[in-house]
Backbone as JSON Lines, residues from 0, in Angstrom:
{"i":0,"aa":"X","n":[50.0,51.14,-193.79],"ca":[49.57,52.64,-193.01],"c":[48.4,53.05,-192.33]}
{"i":1,"aa":"X","n":[48.38,53.29,-191.42],"ca":[47.2,53.05,-189.91],"c":[45.77,54.67,-190.61]}
{"i":2,"aa":"X","n":[44.85,53.65,-190.47],"ca":[43.91,54.92,-191.04],"c":[43.1,55.19,-189.7]}
{"i":3,"aa":"X","n":[42.72,56.87,-190.01],"ca":[42.2,57.57,-188.75],"c":[41.3,57.4,-188.63]}
{"i":4,"aa":"X","n":[40.42,56.39,-189.3],"ca":[39.15,55.88,-189.26],"c":[38.77,54.32,-189.35]}
{"i":5,"aa":"X","n":[37.47,53.99,-188.62],"ca":[37.48,52.2,-188.52],"c":[37.02,51.75,-189.78]}
{"i":6,"aa":"X","n":[36.53,50.61,-189.45],"ca":[36.35,49.8,-190.7],"c":[34.86,50.33,-190.91]}
{"i":7,"aa":"X","n":[33.84,50.42,-189.67],"ca":[32.73,50.82,-190.12],"c":[32.38,52.37,-190.69]}
{"i":8,"aa":"X","n":[33.62,53.08,-190.25],"ca":[33.25,54.27,-190.63],"c":[34.01,54.42,-192.31]}
{"i":9,"aa":"X","n":[34.58,53.94,-192.72],"ca":[35.25,53.91,-194.33],"c":[33.84,53.13,-194.78]}
{"i":10,"aa":"X","n":[33.6,52.13,-194.36],"ca":[32.31,51.03,-195.4],"c":[31.26,52.45,-195.14]}
{"i":11,"aa":"X","n":[31.05,53.08,-194.32],"ca":[29.88,54.18,-194.4],"c":[29.88,55.26,-195.73]}
{"i":12,"aa":"X","n":[31.3,55.28,-195.26],"ca":[31.84,56.58,-196.53],"c":[31.45,56.49,-197.75]}
{"i":13,"aa":"X","n":[32.47,55.27,-197.58],"ca":[31.83,54.39,-199.13],"c":[30.57,54.68,-199.86]}
{"i":14,"aa":"X","n":[29.93,53.7,-199.32],"ca":[28.31,53.78,-199.07],"c":[27.26,55.44,-199.64]}
{"i":15,"aa":"X","n":[27.68,56.21,-198.58],"ca":[26.64,57.3,-198.77],"c":[27.93,58.56,-199.46]}
{"i":16,"aa":"X","n":[29.17,58.65,-199.77],"ca":[30.18,59.21,-200.55],"c":[29.63,60.36,-199.84]}
{"i":17,"aa":"X","n":[30.19,60.76,-198.36],"ca":[29.79,61.51,-197.64],"c":[30.61,61.57,-196.26]}
{"i":18,"aa":"X","n":[31.67,62.77,-196.12],"ca":[32.41,62.67,-195.3],"c":[32.14,62.16,-193.71]}
{"i":19,"aa":"X","n":[32.33,61.13,-193.34],"ca":[31.93,60.54,-192.27],"c":[32.39,61.31,-190.63]}
{"i":20,"aa":"X","n":[33.71,61.07,-191.05],"ca":[34.75,61.28,-189.85],"c":[34.88,62.75,-189.72]}
{"i":21,"aa":"X","n":[33.76,64.2,-188.89],"ca":[33.62,65.24,-189.07],"c":[34.76,65.51,-187.74]}
{"i":22,"aa":"X","n":[34.91,64.71,-187.07],"ca":[35.52,65.29,-185.89],"c":[37.26,65.5,-185.61]}
{"i":23,"aa":"X","n":[37.84,65.32,-186.98],"ca":[39.0,65.94,-187.03],"c":[39.62,64.64,-186.34]}
{"i":24,"aa":"X","n":[41.54,64.62,-186.17],"ca":[42.62,64.23,-185.74],"c":[42.15,63.58,-184.58]}
{"i":25,"aa":"X","n":[41.44,64.16,-183.79],"ca":[41.21,64.17,-182.1],"c":[40.21,62.96,-181.61]}
{"i":26,"aa":"X","n":[39.77,62.66,-183.04],"ca":[37.86,61.83,-182.26],"c":[38.28,60.85,-182.08]}
{"i":27,"aa":"X","n":[37.41,60.57,-181.09],"ca":[38.03,58.97,-180.45],"c":[36.62,58.19,-181.29]}
{"i":28,"aa":"X","n":[37.47,56.81,-181.61],"ca":[37.08,55.86,-182.33],"c":[36.77,54.77,-181.34]}
{"i":29,"aa":"X","n":[35.25,53.98,-181.2],"ca":[35.01,53.42,-180.13],"c":[34.97,51.93,-180.84]}
{"i":30,"aa":"X","n":[34.95,50.76,-180.44],"ca":[34.62,49.57,-181.1],"c":[33.39,49.28,-181.48]}
{"i":31,"aa":"X","n":[33.1,48.79,-182.58],"ca":[31.8,48.04,-182.78],"c":[31.5,46.93,-181.91]}
{"i":32,"aa":"X","n":[30.03,47.62,-181.2],"ca":[29.88,45.9,-180.31],"c":[28.75,44.97,-181.09]}
{"i":33,"aa":"X","n":[29.69,43.95,-180.6],"ca":[29.07,42.37,-181.07],"c":[27.76,41.78,-179.97]}
{"i":34,"aa":"X","n":[27.58,41.27,-180.66],"ca":[26.72,40.14,-179.58],"c":[27.22,39.46,-179.28]}
{"i":35,"aa":"X","n":[27.13,39.08,-177.88],"ca":[27.8,37.4,-177.39],"c":[27.52,36.06,-177.89]}
{"i":36,"aa":"X","n":[28.32,35.0,-178.43],"ca":[28.0,34.35,-178.91],"c":[28.34,33.06,-178.31]}
{"i":37,"aa":"X","n":[26.88,32.4,-177.69],"ca":[27.24,31.1,-176.53],"c":[28.1,29.72,-176.67]}
{"i":38,"aa":"X","n":[28.81,29.67,-175.63],"ca":[29.34,28.61,-175.85],"c":[28.29,26.93,-176.34]}
{"i":39,"aa":"X","n":[28.83,26.34,-177.18],"ca":[28.55,25.14,-177.78],"c":[28.27,24.14,-176.35]}
{"i":40,"aa":"X","n":[27.15,23.24,-176.3],"ca":[27.24,22.47,-175.41],"c":[28.17,21.17,-175.43]}
{"i":41,"aa":"X","n":[28.58,20.19,-174.32],"ca":[29.65,19.45,-174.99],"c":[28.5,18.38,-175.84]}
{"i":42,"aa":"X","n":[29.88,17.81,-176.82],"ca":[29.08,16.83,-177.63],"c":[28.95,15.46,-176.94]}
{"i":43,"aa":"X","n":[27.92,14.95,-176.99],"ca":[27.72,13.76,-176.24],"c":[27.52,12.37,-176.72]}
{"i":44,"aa":"X","n":[28.65,12.33,-177.79],"ca":[29.23,11.37,-178.59],"c":[29.96,10.39,-177.7]}
{"i":45,"aa":"X","n":[30.01,8.99,-177.58],"ca":[30.62,8.17,-176.41],"c":[31.65,7.81,-177.73]}
{"i":46,"aa":"X","n":[32.63,7.77,-177.49],"ca":[34.07,7.64,-178.57],"c":[33.86,6.31,-178.79]}
{"i":47,"aa":"X","n":[33.94,5.41,-177.67],"ca":[34.46,4.23,-177.6],"c":[33.16,3.59,-178.12]}
{"i":48,"aa":"X","n":[32.0,3.91,-178.08],"ca":[31.21,3.04,-178.69],"c":[31.02,3.27,-180.48]}
{"i":49,"aa":"X","n":[31.18,4.2,-180.53],"ca":[31.23,4.71,-181.82],"c":[32.34,3.93,-182.62]}
{"i":50,"aa":"X","n":[33.51,4.09,-182.01],"ca":[34.08,3.28,-182.43],"c":[34.09,2.07,-182.74]}
{"i":51,"aa":"X","n":[33.91,1.03,-181.83],"ca":[33.33,-0.04,-182.49],"c":[32.21,0.14,-183.66]}
{"i":52,"aa":"X","n":[31.55,0.86,-183.29],"ca":[30.58,0.83,-184.56],"c":[31.21,1.07,-185.81]}
{"i":53,"aa":"X","n":[32.3,1.75,-186.37],"ca":[32.97,2.39,-187.28],"c":[33.47,0.9,-187.81]}
{"i":54,"aa":"X","n":[34.41,0.44,-186.82],"ca":[34.97,-0.78,-187.01],"c":[33.95,-1.83,-187.33]}
{"i":55,"aa":"X","n":[32.63,-2.32,-186.91],"ca":[32.09,-3.43,-186.98],"c":[31.08,-3.08,-188.2]}
{"i":56,"aa":"X","n":[31.02,-2.14,-188.72],"ca":[30.31,-1.26,-189.96],"c":[29.04,-1.29,-189.83]}
{"i":57,"aa":"X","n":[28.87,-0.78,-188.76],"ca":[27.36,-0.89,-188.07],"c":[26.06,-0.01,-189.01]}
{"i":58,"aa":"X","n":[25.39,-0.51,-189.45],"ca":[23.86,0.03,-190.69],"c":[23.04,1.41,-190.01]}
{"i":59,"aa":"X","n":[23.47,1.16,-189.14],"ca":[22.38,2.14,-187.96],"c":[23.18,3.62,-187.98]}
{"i":60,"aa":"X","n":[24.64,2.99,-187.87],"ca":[25.28,4.48,-187.74],"c":[25.26,5.36,-188.97]}
{"i":61,"aa":"X","n":[25.06,6.74,-189.24],"ca":[25.0,7.63,-190.63],"c":[25.37,8.29,-190.57]}
{"i":62,"aa":"X","n":[25.63,9.14,-189.02],"ca":[26.71,10.1,-189.33],"c":[27.53,10.2,-187.51]}
{"i":63,"aa":"X","n":[28.97,10.82,-187.91],"ca":[29.55,10.63,-186.43],"c":[29.89,12.23,-186.57]}
{"i":64,"aa":"X","n":[29.49,12.49,-185.67],"ca":[30.12,14.67,-185.25],"c":[31.4,14.24,-183.99]}
{"i":65,"aa":"X","n":[32.19,14.42,-184.91],"ca":[33.75,14.46,-183.65],"c":[33.83,16.07,-183.42]}
{"i":66,"aa":"X","n":[33.45,16.79,-183.19],"ca":[33.34,18.37,-183.0],"c":[33.12,18.61,-181.41]}
{"i":67,"aa":"X","n":[33.84,19.4,-180.86],"ca":[33.25,19.3,-179.37],"c":[33.22,18.2,-178.43]}
{"i":68,"aa":"X","n":[34.13,16.92,-178.63],"ca":[34.24,16.51,-177.84],"c":[34.76,16.34,-176.71]}
{"i":69,"aa":"X","n":[34.4,15.88,-175.04],"ca":[35.13,16.02,-174.12],"c":[35.13,14.76,-173.68]}
C-alpha cells in the first residue's frame, strides 16, 4: 500500500506522537537532501606484480586490496 507521507515524516511521527503532515492529501513531499559522496581514487595496486608476490609467497606482502582496480 502506498503511503501519503515520506519515511522521514513517518519516523518523526513515531518519535513525537504528533501529526506531522497537517497539509492533507494535496501536500507535496520533497525528497531528503543527502550529501554527495566523492568517488574513490583508483587503486594503485600493480596486478601483475602482486600476483607474482602471491605466487612466490613473498613475506613482505601483508595485505592485497583488490577493490577498485583499473
